[in-house]
mmCIF file of C-alpha atoms in Angstrom:
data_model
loop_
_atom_site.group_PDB
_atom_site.id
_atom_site.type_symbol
_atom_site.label_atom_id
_atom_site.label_comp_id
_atom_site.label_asym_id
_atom_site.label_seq_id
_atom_site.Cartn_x
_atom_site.Cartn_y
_atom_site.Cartn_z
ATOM 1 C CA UNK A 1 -3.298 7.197 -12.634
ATOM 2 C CA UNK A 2 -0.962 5.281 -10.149
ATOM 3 C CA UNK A 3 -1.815 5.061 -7.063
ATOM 4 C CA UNK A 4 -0.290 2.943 -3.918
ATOM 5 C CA UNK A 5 -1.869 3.337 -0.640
ATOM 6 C CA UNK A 6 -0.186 2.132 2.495
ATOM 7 C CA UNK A 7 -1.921 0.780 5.995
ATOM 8 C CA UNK A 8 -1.429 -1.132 8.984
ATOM 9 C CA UNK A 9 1.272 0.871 10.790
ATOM 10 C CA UNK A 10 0.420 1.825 14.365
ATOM 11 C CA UNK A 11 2.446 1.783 17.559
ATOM 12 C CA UNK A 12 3.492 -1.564 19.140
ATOM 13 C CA UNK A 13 5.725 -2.500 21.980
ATOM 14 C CA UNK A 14 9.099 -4.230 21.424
ATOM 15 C CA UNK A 15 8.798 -8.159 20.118
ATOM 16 C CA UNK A 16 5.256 -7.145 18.667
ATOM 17 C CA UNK A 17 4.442 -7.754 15.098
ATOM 18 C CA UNK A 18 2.853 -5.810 12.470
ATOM 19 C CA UNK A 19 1.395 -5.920 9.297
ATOM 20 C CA UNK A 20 1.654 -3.441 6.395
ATOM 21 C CA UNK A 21 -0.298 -3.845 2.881
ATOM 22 C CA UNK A 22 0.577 -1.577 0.033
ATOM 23 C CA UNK A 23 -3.440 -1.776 -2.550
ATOM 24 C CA UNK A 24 -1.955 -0.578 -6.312
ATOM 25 C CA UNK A 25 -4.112 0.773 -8.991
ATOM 26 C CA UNK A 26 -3.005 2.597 -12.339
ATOM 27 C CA UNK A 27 -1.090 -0.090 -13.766
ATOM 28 C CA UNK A 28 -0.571 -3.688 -14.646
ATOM 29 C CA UNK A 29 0.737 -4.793 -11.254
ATOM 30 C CA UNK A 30 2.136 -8.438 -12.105
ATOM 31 C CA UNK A 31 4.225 -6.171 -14.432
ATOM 32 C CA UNK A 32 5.760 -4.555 -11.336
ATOM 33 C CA UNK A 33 8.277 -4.888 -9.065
ATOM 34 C CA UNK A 34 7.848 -4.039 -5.385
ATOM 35 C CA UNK A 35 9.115 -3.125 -2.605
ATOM 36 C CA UNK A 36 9.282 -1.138 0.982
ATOM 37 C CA UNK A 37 11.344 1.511 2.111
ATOM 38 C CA UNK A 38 11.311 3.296 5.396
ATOM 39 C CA UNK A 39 12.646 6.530 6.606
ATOM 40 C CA UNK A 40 13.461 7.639 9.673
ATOM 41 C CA UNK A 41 12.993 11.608 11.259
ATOM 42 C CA UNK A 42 16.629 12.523 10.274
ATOM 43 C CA UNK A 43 18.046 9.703 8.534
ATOM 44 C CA UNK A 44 17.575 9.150 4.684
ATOM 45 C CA UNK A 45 15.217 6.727 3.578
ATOM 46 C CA UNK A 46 16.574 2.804 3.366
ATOM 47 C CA UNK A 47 15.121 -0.175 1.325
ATOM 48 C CA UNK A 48 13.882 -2.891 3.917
ATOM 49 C CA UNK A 49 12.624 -5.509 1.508
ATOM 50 C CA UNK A 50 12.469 -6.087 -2.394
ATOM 51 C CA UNK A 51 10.002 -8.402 -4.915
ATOM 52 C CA UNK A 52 10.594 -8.957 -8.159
ATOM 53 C CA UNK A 53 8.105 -9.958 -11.068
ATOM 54 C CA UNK A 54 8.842 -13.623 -10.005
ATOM 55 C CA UNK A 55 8.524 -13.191 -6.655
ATOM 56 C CA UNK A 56 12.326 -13.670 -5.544
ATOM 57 C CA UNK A 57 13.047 -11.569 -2.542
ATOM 58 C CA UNK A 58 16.236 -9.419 -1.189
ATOM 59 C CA UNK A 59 16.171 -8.024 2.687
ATOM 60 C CA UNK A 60 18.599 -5.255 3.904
ATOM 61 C CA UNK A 61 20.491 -7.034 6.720
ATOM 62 C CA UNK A 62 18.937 -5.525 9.798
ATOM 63 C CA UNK A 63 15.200 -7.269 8.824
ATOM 64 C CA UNK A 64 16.648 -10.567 7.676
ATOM 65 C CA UNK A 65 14.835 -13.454 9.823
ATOM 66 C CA UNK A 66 12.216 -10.796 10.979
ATOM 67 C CA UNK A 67 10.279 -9.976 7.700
ATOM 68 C CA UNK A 68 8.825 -10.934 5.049
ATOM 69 C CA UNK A 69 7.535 -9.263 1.996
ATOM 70 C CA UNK A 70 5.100 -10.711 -0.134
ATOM 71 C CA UNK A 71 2.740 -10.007 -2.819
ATOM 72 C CA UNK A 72 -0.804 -10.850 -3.945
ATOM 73 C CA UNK A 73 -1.469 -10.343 -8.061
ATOM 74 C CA UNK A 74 -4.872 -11.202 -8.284
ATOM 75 C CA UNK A 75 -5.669 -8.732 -5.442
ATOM 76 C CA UNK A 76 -2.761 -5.881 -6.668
ATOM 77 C CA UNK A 77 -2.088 -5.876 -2.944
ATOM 78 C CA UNK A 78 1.889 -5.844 -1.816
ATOM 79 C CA UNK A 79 3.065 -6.939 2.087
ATOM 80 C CA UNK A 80 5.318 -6.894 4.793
ATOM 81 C CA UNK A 81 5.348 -9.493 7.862
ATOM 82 C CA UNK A 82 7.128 -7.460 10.722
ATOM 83 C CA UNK A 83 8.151 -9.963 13.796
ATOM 84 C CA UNK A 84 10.018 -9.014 16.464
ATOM 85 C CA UNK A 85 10.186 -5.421 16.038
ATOM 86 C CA UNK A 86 12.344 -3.266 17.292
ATOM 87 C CA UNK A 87 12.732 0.567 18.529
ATOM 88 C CA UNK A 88 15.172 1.456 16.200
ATOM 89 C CA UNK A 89 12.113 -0.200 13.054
ATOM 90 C CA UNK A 90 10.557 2.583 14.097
ATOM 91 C CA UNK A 91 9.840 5.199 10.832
ATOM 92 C CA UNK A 92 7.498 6.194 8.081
ATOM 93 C CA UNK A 93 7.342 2.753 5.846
ATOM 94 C CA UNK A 94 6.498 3.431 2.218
ATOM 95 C CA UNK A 95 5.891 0.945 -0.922
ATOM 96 C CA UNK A 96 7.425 1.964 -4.159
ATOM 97 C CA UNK A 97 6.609 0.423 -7.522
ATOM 98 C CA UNK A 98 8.596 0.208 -10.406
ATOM 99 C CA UNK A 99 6.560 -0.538 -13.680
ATOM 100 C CA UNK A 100 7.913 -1.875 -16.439
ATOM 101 C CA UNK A 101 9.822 -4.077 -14.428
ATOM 102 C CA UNK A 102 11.697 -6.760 -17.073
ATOM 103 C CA UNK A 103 11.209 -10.121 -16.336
ATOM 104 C CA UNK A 104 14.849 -11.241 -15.436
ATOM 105 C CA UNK A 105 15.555 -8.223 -12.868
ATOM 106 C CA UNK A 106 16.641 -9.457 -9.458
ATOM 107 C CA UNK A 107 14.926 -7.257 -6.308
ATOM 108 C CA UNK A 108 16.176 -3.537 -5.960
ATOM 109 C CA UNK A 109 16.881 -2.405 -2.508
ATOM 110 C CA UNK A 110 18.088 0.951 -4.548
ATOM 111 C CA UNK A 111 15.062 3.798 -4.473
ATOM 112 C CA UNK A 112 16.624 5.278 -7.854
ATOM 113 C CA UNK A 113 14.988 2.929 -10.419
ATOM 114 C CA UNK A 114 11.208 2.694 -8.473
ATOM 115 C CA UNK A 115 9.010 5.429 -9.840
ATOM 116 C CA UNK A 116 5.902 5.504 -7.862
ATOM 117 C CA UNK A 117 5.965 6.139 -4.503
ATOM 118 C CA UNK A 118 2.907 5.937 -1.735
ATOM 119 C CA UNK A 119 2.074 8.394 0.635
ATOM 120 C CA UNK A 120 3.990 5.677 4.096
ATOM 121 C CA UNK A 121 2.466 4.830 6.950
ATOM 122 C CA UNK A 122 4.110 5.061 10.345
ATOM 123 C CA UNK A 123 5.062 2.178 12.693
ATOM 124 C CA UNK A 124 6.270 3.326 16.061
ATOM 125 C CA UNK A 125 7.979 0.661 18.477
ATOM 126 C CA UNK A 126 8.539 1.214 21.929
ATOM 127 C CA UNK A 127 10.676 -0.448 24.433
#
């Protein structure tokens, strides 16, 4: 069974920095690529950062400089670096997988082809 469980959100002032992990288990996770989406109360959910099986990496605009997603295989474990946070990062962050992933696919900022989905974790930034 797949599972991805999300931590580290929490609430932070403006210019703080948080760090999210994503632990996977149910699959072959080098197999995988990754990435996190977030979703704000009202506003449909938006990719924020992408990995692919050789860990190349795609940003939506409004992160670029700020984070940085990562991945550890030998610990099935996915990331994301957030510097210099803002109000408007605030939202429910989730980690999607897609499995299967072929070996030549660039990172997906798309949530149509990821097929699990963890349960998010909320970051709240205040001015």
């Amino acid at each position: 069974q797949v599972q991805l469980v999300e931590s580290g959100g929490g609430s932070v002032q403006a210019g703080g920095s948080l760090r999210l992990s994503c632990a996977a288990s149910g699959y072959t996770y080098s197999s995988a690529c990754m990435a996190w989406f977030r979703q704000a109360p009202g506003k449909e959910r938006e990719g924020v950062g992408a990995i692919n099986r050789r860990s190349a990496t795609r940003y939506a605009d409004f992160v670029k400089g700020r984070f940085t997603i990562s991945k550890d295989n030998a610990k099935n474990t996915l990331y994301l670096q957030m510097n210099s946070l803002k109000p408007e990062d605030s939202a429910m962050y989730y980690c999607a997988a897609m499995t299967g992933c072929a070996w030549y696919l660039e990172p997906l900022l798309g949530p149509a082809m990821y097929n699990y989905w963890g349960q998010g974790t909320q970051v709240a930034v205040s001015s």
